[in-house]
Coordinates of C-alpha atoms and ligand atoms in Angstrom, one line a residue:
M96 CA 19.6 -59.4 95.5
I97 CA 18.1 -57.5 92.5
P98 CA 20.2 -58.6 89.4
F99 CA 20.9 -56.1 86.6
L100 CA 19.5 -58.4 84.0
D101 CA 18.3 -62.0 84.7
L102 CA 18.9 -64.0 81.4
K103 CA 18.1 -67.2 83.2
A104 CA 14.7 -66.0 83.9
A105 CA 14.2 -65.0 80.3
Y106 CA 15.3 -68.5 79.1
D107 CA 13.0 -70.1 81.8
E108 CA 10.0 -68.2 80.5
L109 CA 10.3 -69.4 77.0
S110 CA 12.1 -72.8 77.7
P111 CA 9.4 -75.2 76.2
D112 CA 9.3 -73.4 72.9
L113 CA 13.1 -72.6 72.9
E114 CA 13.9 -76.4 73.5
T115 CA 11.5 -77.5 70.9
A116 CA 13.3 -75.1 68.3
L117 CA 16.6 -76.1 69.4
L118 CA 15.9 -79.8 69.1
R119 CA 14.3 -79.2 65.7
A120 CA 17.5 -77.3 64.6
T121 CA 19.9 -79.9 66.0
R122 CA 18.2 -82.8 64.5
S123 CA 17.8 -81.3 61.1
G124 CA 21.2 -82.4 59.9
W125 CA 21.7 -78.8 58.4
Y126 CA 24.2 -76.8 60.4
I127 CA 25.1 -73.7 58.3
G128 CA 22.6 -71.6 56.7
G129 CA 19.4 -73.3 55.6
E130 CA 15.7 -73.2 56.6
E131 CA 16.1 -71.9 60.2
V132 CA 18.2 -68.9 59.0
E133 CA 15.9 -68.2 56.1
A134 CA 12.7 -68.4 58.2
F135 CA 14.2 -66.0 60.8
E136 CA 15.5 -63.7 58.3
A137 CA 12.1 -63.5 56.7
Q138 CA 10.4 -63.0 60.0
F139 CA 12.8 -60.2 61.0
A140 CA 12.5 -58.5 57.7
A141 CA 8.8 -58.5 58.0
Y142 CA 8.9 -57.3 61.7
T143 CA 11.0 -54.3 60.8
G144 CA 9.4 -53.7 57.5
A145 CA 12.5 -54.2 55.6
P146 CA 12.5 -56.0 52.1
Y147 CA 15.8 -57.6 52.9
C148 CA 17.5 -59.0 56.1
V149 CA 20.9 -60.8 56.1
G150 CA 22.0 -62.8 59.1
V151 CA 25.6 -62.3 60.1
G152 CA 27.9 -63.5 63.0
N153 CA 27.4 -60.6 65.3
G154 CA 26.6 -56.9 65.7
L155 CA 30.1 -55.6 65.0
D156 CA 30.2 -57.6 61.8
A157 CA 26.9 -56.4 60.8
L158 CA 28.2 -52.8 61.0
T159 CA 31.6 -53.7 59.2
L160 CA 30.1 -55.6 56.4
A161 CA 27.4 -52.9 55.7
L162 CA 30.2 -50.3 55.6
R163 CA 32.1 -52.6 53.2
A164 CA 29.1 -53.1 51.1
M165 CA 28.7 -49.3 50.9
D166 CA 32.4 -49.1 49.6
V167 CA 33.5 -47.1 52.6
G168 CA 37.2 -47.4 53.1
V169 CA 40.5 -45.5 53.4
G170 CA 40.0 -41.7 53.0
D171 CA 36.4 -41.8 53.8
E172 CA 34.8 -40.0 56.7
V173 CA 32.0 -41.5 58.9
I174 CA 30.0 -39.4 61.4
V175 CA 29.5 -41.4 64.7
P176 CA 28.3 -40.5 68.1
S177 CA 31.0 -39.6 70.6
H178 CA 28.9 -41.3 73.2
T179 CA 28.3 -45.0 72.2
Y180 CA 29.6 -48.5 72.7
I181 CA 33.1 -48.7 71.0
A182 CA 31.7 -51.3 68.4
T183 CA 30.2 -48.3 66.5
W184 CA 33.7 -47.0 66.0
L185 CA 35.6 -50.2 65.6
A186 CA 33.6 -51.1 62.4
V187 CA 34.5 -47.8 60.9
S188 CA 38.2 -48.2 61.7
A189 CA 38.0 -51.9 60.4
V190 CA 37.3 -50.6 57.0
G191 CA 40.1 -48.1 57.2
A192 CA 37.7 -45.0 57.3
T193 CA 38.0 -42.1 59.7
V194 CA 35.6 -41.7 62.6
V195 CA 34.2 -38.1 63.0
P196 CA 32.7 -37.9 66.4
V197 CA 29.6 -35.7 67.2
E198 CA 28.5 -35.0 70.7
P199 CA 25.0 -35.7 72.1
A200 CA 22.5 -32.8 72.6
E201 CA 22.3 -31.4 76.1
G202 CA 20.3 -33.5 78.4
Q203 CA 20.2 -36.4 75.9
F204 CA 22.2 -39.5 75.1
N205 CA 21.8 -39.7 71.4
I206 CA 23.8 -37.8 68.7
D207 CA 22.9 -34.2 68.3
V208 CA 21.4 -33.9 64.8
A209 CA 21.8 -30.2 64.8
T210 CA 25.7 -30.4 65.1
I211 CA 26.1 -33.0 62.4
Q212 CA 25.9 -30.6 59.5
A213 CA 29.0 -28.6 60.7
K214 CA 31.1 -31.9 60.6
I215 CA 30.2 -32.7 57.0
T216 CA 33.2 -32.4 54.7
A217 CA 33.9 -33.4 51.0
K218 CA 35.2 -36.7 52.5
T219 CA 32.1 -37.6 54.5
K220 CA 30.4 -40.7 53.0
V221 CA 28.1 -42.1 55.8
I222 CA 26.2 -40.8 59.0
L223 CA 26.1 -43.7 61.6
P224 CA 23.6 -42.8 64.2
V225 CA 23.1 -45.2 67.1
H226 CA 19.8 -45.7 68.9
L227 CA 21.5 -45.8 72.3
Y228 CA 20.0 -47.5 75.3
G229 CA 16.8 -48.2 73.0
I230 CA 16.0 -44.4 72.5
P231 CA 15.7 -44.1 68.7
A232 CA 17.6 -41.2 67.2
D233 CA 15.6 -38.8 64.9
M234 CA 15.9 -40.7 61.7
D235 CA 13.7 -38.3 59.8
A236 CA 15.9 -35.4 60.5
I237 CA 19.2 -37.4 60.0
C238 CA 17.9 -38.9 56.7
A239 CA 16.9 -35.4 55.4
L240 CA 20.3 -34.2 56.1
A241 CA 22.0 -37.2 54.5
K242 CA 19.8 -36.7 51.4
Q243 CA 20.6 -33.0 51.2
H244 CA 24.3 -33.9 51.2
G245 CA 24.3 -37.0 49.2
L246 CA 25.4 -39.3 52.1
L247 CA 24.5 -42.7 53.0
V248 CA 23.0 -43.6 56.5
L249 CA 23.9 -46.7 58.4
E250 CA 22.1 -47.2 61.7
D251 CA 23.4 -49.0 64.7
A252 CA 20.3 -50.6 66.0
A253 CA 22.0 -53.1 68.3
Q254 CA 20.0 -51.6 71.2
A255 CA 16.8 -50.8 69.4
H256 CA 14.9 -54.0 68.4
G257 CA 11.3 -52.8 68.1
A258 CA 11.8 -49.2 68.7
A259 CA 10.0 -46.7 66.3
V260 CA 10.4 -43.2 64.9
R261 CA 7.0 -41.4 64.4
G262 CA 5.3 -44.8 64.3
K263 CA 7.8 -46.4 61.9
R264 CA 9.9 -49.2 63.3
V265 CA 13.6 -49.0 63.1
G266 CA 14.9 -51.1 60.4
T267 CA 14.3 -49.1 57.1
H268 CA 14.9 -45.4 57.6
G269 CA 18.7 -45.6 56.8
D270 CA 20.2 -47.3 53.7
A271 CA 21.2 -50.2 56.0
V272 CA 20.5 -51.0 59.7
A273 CA 22.9 -53.1 61.7
W274 CA 21.5 -55.4 64.5
S275 CA 23.1 -57.5 67.3
F276 CA 21.5 -60.5 68.9
Y277 CA 24.0 -60.7 71.7
P278 CA 22.3 -62.4 74.7
G279 CA 21.6 -59.3 76.7
K280 CA 20.1 -57.3 73.8
N281 CA 16.2 -56.9 73.7
L282 CA 16.2 -59.6 71.1
G283 CA 19.0 -61.9 72.3
A284 CA 20.2 -65.2 71.1
L285 CA 21.9 -67.9 73.3
G286 CA 25.4 -66.8 71.9
D287 CA 26.5 -64.3 69.2
G288 CA 24.3 -63.3 66.3
G289 CA 23.6 -60.3 64.2
A290 CA 21.9 -59.0 61.0
V291 CA 21.6 -56.3 58.6
T292 CA 18.2 -55.1 57.2
T293 CA 18.1 -52.9 54.2
R294 CA 15.7 -51.7 51.6
H295 CA 18.5 -52.0 48.9
E296 CA 18.8 -55.4 47.1
H297 CA 22.4 -54.6 46.0
L298 CA 23.5 -53.9 49.6
A299 CA 21.8 -57.2 50.7
Q300 CA 23.4 -59.3 48.1
R301 CA 26.9 -57.8 48.7
I302 CA 26.7 -58.1 52.6
R303 CA 25.6 -61.9 52.1
A304 CA 28.4 -62.5 49.7
L305 CA 31.0 -60.6 52.0
G306 CA 30.0 -62.7 55.0
N307 CA 30.3 -65.9 53.0
Y308 CA 34.0 -65.5 51.9
G309 CA 33.1 -62.9 49.2
S310 CA 31.2 -65.7 47.3
A311 CA 27.7 -65.8 46.1
V312 CA 28.1 -69.0 44.2
K313 CA 30.1 -71.7 46.1
Y314 CA 33.9 -71.8 45.2
Y315 CA 33.7 -68.6 43.1
N316 CA 35.1 -65.7 45.0
L317 CA 34.4 -62.2 43.7
E318 CA 36.0 -60.3 46.6
L319 CA 38.1 -60.8 49.8
G320 CA 35.2 -61.9 52.3
V321 CA 35.1 -63.1 55.7
N322 CA 33.2 -65.9 57.4
S323 CA 30.3 -64.2 59.3
R324 CA 27.0 -66.0 59.3
L325 CA 24.0 -66.4 61.5
D326 CA 24.1 -69.8 63.1
P327 CA 21.0 -71.8 62.4
L328 CA 20.6 -72.8 66.0
Q329 CA 20.7 -69.1 67.0
A330 CA 18.2 -68.4 64.2
A331 CA 15.8 -71.1 65.7
V332 CA 16.1 -69.4 69.1
L333 CA 15.6 -65.9 67.7
S334 CA 12.5 -67.0 65.9
V335 CA 11.0 -68.0 69.3
K336 CA 12.2 -64.8 70.9
L337 CA 11.1 -62.6 68.2
A338 CA 7.5 -63.7 68.9
A339 CA 7.8 -62.4 72.5
L340 CA 9.6 -59.1 71.6
D341 CA 6.6 -56.8 71.6
E342 CA 5.3 -58.1 74.8
W343 CA 8.7 -58.0 76.5
N344 CA 9.3 -54.4 75.3
T345 CA 6.0 -53.5 76.7
R346 CA 7.0 -54.8 80.1
R347 CA 10.2 -52.8 79.9
Q348 CA 8.1 -49.6 79.1
A349 CA 6.0 -50.0 82.1
L350 CA 9.1 -50.4 84.3
A351 CA 10.7 -47.4 82.7
Q352 CA 7.5 -45.4 83.3
R353 CA 7.6 -46.4 87.0
Y354 CA 11.3 -45.3 87.2
L355 CA 10.6 -42.0 85.5
E356 CA 7.7 -41.2 87.9
G357 CA 9.6 -42.5 91.0
L358 CA 12.9 -40.8 90.3
Q359 CA 11.3 -37.4 89.3
G360 CA 12.4 -34.3 91.3
L361 CA 15.7 -36.0 92.4
P362 CA 19.0 -34.2 91.5
L363 CA 19.8 -36.6 88.7
Q364 CA 19.5 -36.6 84.9
L365 CA 16.7 -38.9 83.8
P366 CA 16.6 -40.4 80.3
V367 CA 14.3 -38.5 77.8
S368 CA 12.2 -40.3 75.3
P369 CA 11.0 -37.8 72.7
A370 CA 7.3 -37.5 72.0
W371 CA 7.7 -38.9 68.5
A372 CA 9.6 -41.9 69.9
N373 CA 8.7 -45.5 70.9
T374 CA 11.5 -46.2 73.2
I375 CA 12.2 -49.8 74.1
W376 CA 14.4 -49.2 77.0
H377 CA 17.2 -51.6 76.3
L378 CA 18.8 -49.8 79.3
F379 CA 17.4 -47.5 81.9
V380 CA 20.3 -44.9 82.4
I381 CA 20.5 -42.0 84.7
A382 CA 23.4 -39.6 85.1
T383 CA 24.6 -38.0 88.4
P384 CA 28.0 -36.5 89.6
Q385 CA 27.5 -38.8 92.6
R386 CA 27.4 -41.9 90.4
D387 CA 30.1 -43.8 92.1
A388 CA 28.7 -43.4 95.6
L389 CA 25.2 -44.1 94.4
Q390 CA 26.3 -47.3 92.8
T391 CA 28.2 -48.3 96.1
W392 CA 25.1 -47.6 98.0
L393 CA 22.9 -49.7 95.7
Q394 CA 25.4 -52.5 95.7
A395 CA 25.5 -52.6 99.5
H396 CA 21.7 -53.0 99.4
G397 CA 21.7 -55.8 97.0
V398 CA 21.0 -53.9 93.8
Q399 CA 23.3 -54.6 90.8
T400 CA 24.0 -51.8 88.4
L401 CA 26.3 -51.3 85.4
I402 CA 28.0 -48.4 83.7
H403 CA 27.5 -48.0 80.0
Y404 CA 30.3 -47.0 79.4
P405 CA 33.1 -46.0 81.8
V406 CA 35.6 -44.9 79.0
P407 CA 34.5 -43.0 76.0
P408 CA 35.8 -44.4 72.6
H409 CA 38.1 -41.4 72.0
L410 CA 40.0 -42.0 75.3
Q411 CA 40.5 -45.7 74.9
Q412 CA 43.9 -47.0 74.5
A413 CA 42.8 -48.6 71.3
Y414 CA 42.4 -45.1 69.7
Q415 CA 45.5 -43.6 71.4
S416 CA 47.1 -43.2 67.9
L417 CA 44.5 -40.8 66.9
G418 CA 45.8 -38.4 69.5
W419 CA 42.5 -37.3 71.1
Q420 CA 42.8 -35.6 74.7
A421 CA 40.6 -35.4 77.7
G422 CA 38.3 -32.4 77.0
D423 CA 38.0 -33.0 73.4
F424 CA 34.5 -34.4 73.8
P425 CA 33.3 -33.2 77.2
C426 CA 29.8 -34.5 77.0
A427 CA 30.9 -38.0 76.3
E428 CA 33.5 -37.6 79.1
R429 CA 30.9 -36.4 81.5
Y430 CA 28.7 -39.3 80.8
A431 CA 31.4 -41.8 81.1
N432 CA 31.9 -40.3 84.7
Q433 CA 28.2 -39.9 85.5
V434 CA 26.0 -42.6 83.9
L435 CA 24.5 -45.5 85.8
S436 CA 22.3 -48.2 84.4
L437 CA 19.7 -49.4 86.7
P438 CA 18.2 -52.9 86.6
M439 CA 16.0 -53.3 83.5
G440 CA 14.5 -56.4 81.8
P441 CA 11.3 -58.1 80.9
Q442 CA 11.6 -60.4 83.8
L443 CA 12.3 -57.7 86.4
S444 CA 9.4 -57.2 88.8
V445 CA 7.6 -54.1 89.6
T446 CA 8.3 -54.6 93.3
A447 CA 12.1 -54.8 92.6
V448 CA 11.8 -51.5 90.6
D449 CA 9.9 -49.9 93.6
Q450 CA 12.7 -51.1 95.8
V451 CA 15.4 -49.5 93.6
I452 CA 13.4 -46.3 93.4
E453 CA 13.2 -46.3 97.2
L454 CA 16.8 -46.9 97.7
V455 CA 17.9 -44.1 95.3
Q456 CA 15.4 -41.7 97.1
Q457 CA 17.0 -42.7 100.5
F458 CA 20.6 -42.1 99.0
F459 CA 19.7 -38.6 98.0
R460 CA 17.8 -37.8 101.2
A461 CA 21.0 -38.7 103.1
Q462 CA 23.2 -36.2 101.0
Ligands
PLP273 C1 26.1 -54.7 71.4 C2 26.4 -53.5 70.6 C3 27.3 -53.7 69.3 C4 27.9 -55.0 68.9 O1 27.2 -56.1 69.0 P1 27.9 -57.5 69.1 O2 26.9 -58.5 68.6 O3 28.2 -57.6 70.5 O4 29.1 -57.5 68.3 C5 27.4 -52.6 68.6 N1 26.9 -51.4 68.9 C6 26.1 -51.2 70.0 C7 25.5 -49.9 70.3 C8 26.0 -52.3 70.8 O5 25.2 -52.1 71.9

C-alpha cells in the first residue's frame, strides 16, 4: 500500500525533538499566547522575510481576519481564482464581500493574471491569488496590476510554505499573506493553526486584536473581534517542523522531478512550474479525462490518490444563492472532473514514486 500522505512517518522522523518541545510547552504553565507563540512568530517572520507574523487559529481565519483588517466588507469585490479550495472564497463571503472568480490560464492551475484586469471594477478592493498545489502565482505581475489600480493584495499561501517567486520567498509580496498549518500542509501542526505575515504594522496590529476579541489591551474592546489564536503547543511543534521545512521541500522537489520525467509523453496534463518559480509541491496534480478509471486502477494496485477538488466552489450548494450554473467557469469545472493528486510527501520513497509511475504507464498502455 502506498499512502497518499504519511503523517505518522513525518511525526516519527522528528519525534524526539517534537516530544521535547511538547513537554516544554505543556510544563510551562502558560497555555495561551506566550513565549512559544512569540518564538514561532519571530522564526516564521524571519523565514518568510516579513517584518510581522501574527499567529491565528487556522488558515480560514488568517484569510478572514486579514480581509477584515483591510476593511473589506459588504459592497466590495475580491478577485479570487475559480479553481481553488473553497476556504479562499469562504473568507470573502464571511466578511460580506463579493467573490469575483477568474479562471486559470490554459494548461495551468493558478489564476490567469492576464484576465484579472478585465474583472476589475470600481468596487474591486482586493486581489486574492492562491499558490495552488505549492506552485507560486506570479506575484510580480499581480502586485504591479494591483498597484496600477490602487488595489490591495492578499495571498492565500496555505499550500506554499517555502515557495518563492524569482528568488523571493512567499510571505511579503502582497499586503498580507495568509498561512494554514493544517497537519497535511508542507508546514503542518498536530492540529489546527494559521498565521498572517505582512509588511504593514497596522495590519499586523489589527489582525492580532481582531483575533483576540477585538482587544489590544485586556478588557478594553475596540471592535467586534473573535477568538482565533495560535495555540502554544502547536507553536512549539511548528518551531521544530520549520527547521525541517527546506529539507522536506527539497525531497518533494526530487520526487516531483521524478514524476515529471516518468510521466512525460503520456496523454495527461502535467503540472507546470514556471522557470521563475521555486515550487514546493504541496500536491502533485495531473489532469486527464480518464481520471476516474485511473484512480480506480491505482487504488486496485494499492496506490492511494485524492481529488483536489471534486466540486468547484461556484457549483457548491453553499454558493447556490449566487445563481452560478454549470458552464460559467469551464476550466474550473474541467479540473474538478479531471484532476488527480498522486502520492506526495517528504517521507515518500523514490521506489514508491517509481511504482506509481510504472502503474500510470501501464494504465495508458492498456487504453
Ligand atoms: C488548507 C487551505 C485553507 C484553509 O486552511 P485551514 O487551516 O484548514 O483553515 C485555505 N486555502 C487553501 C488553498 C488551503 O489549501
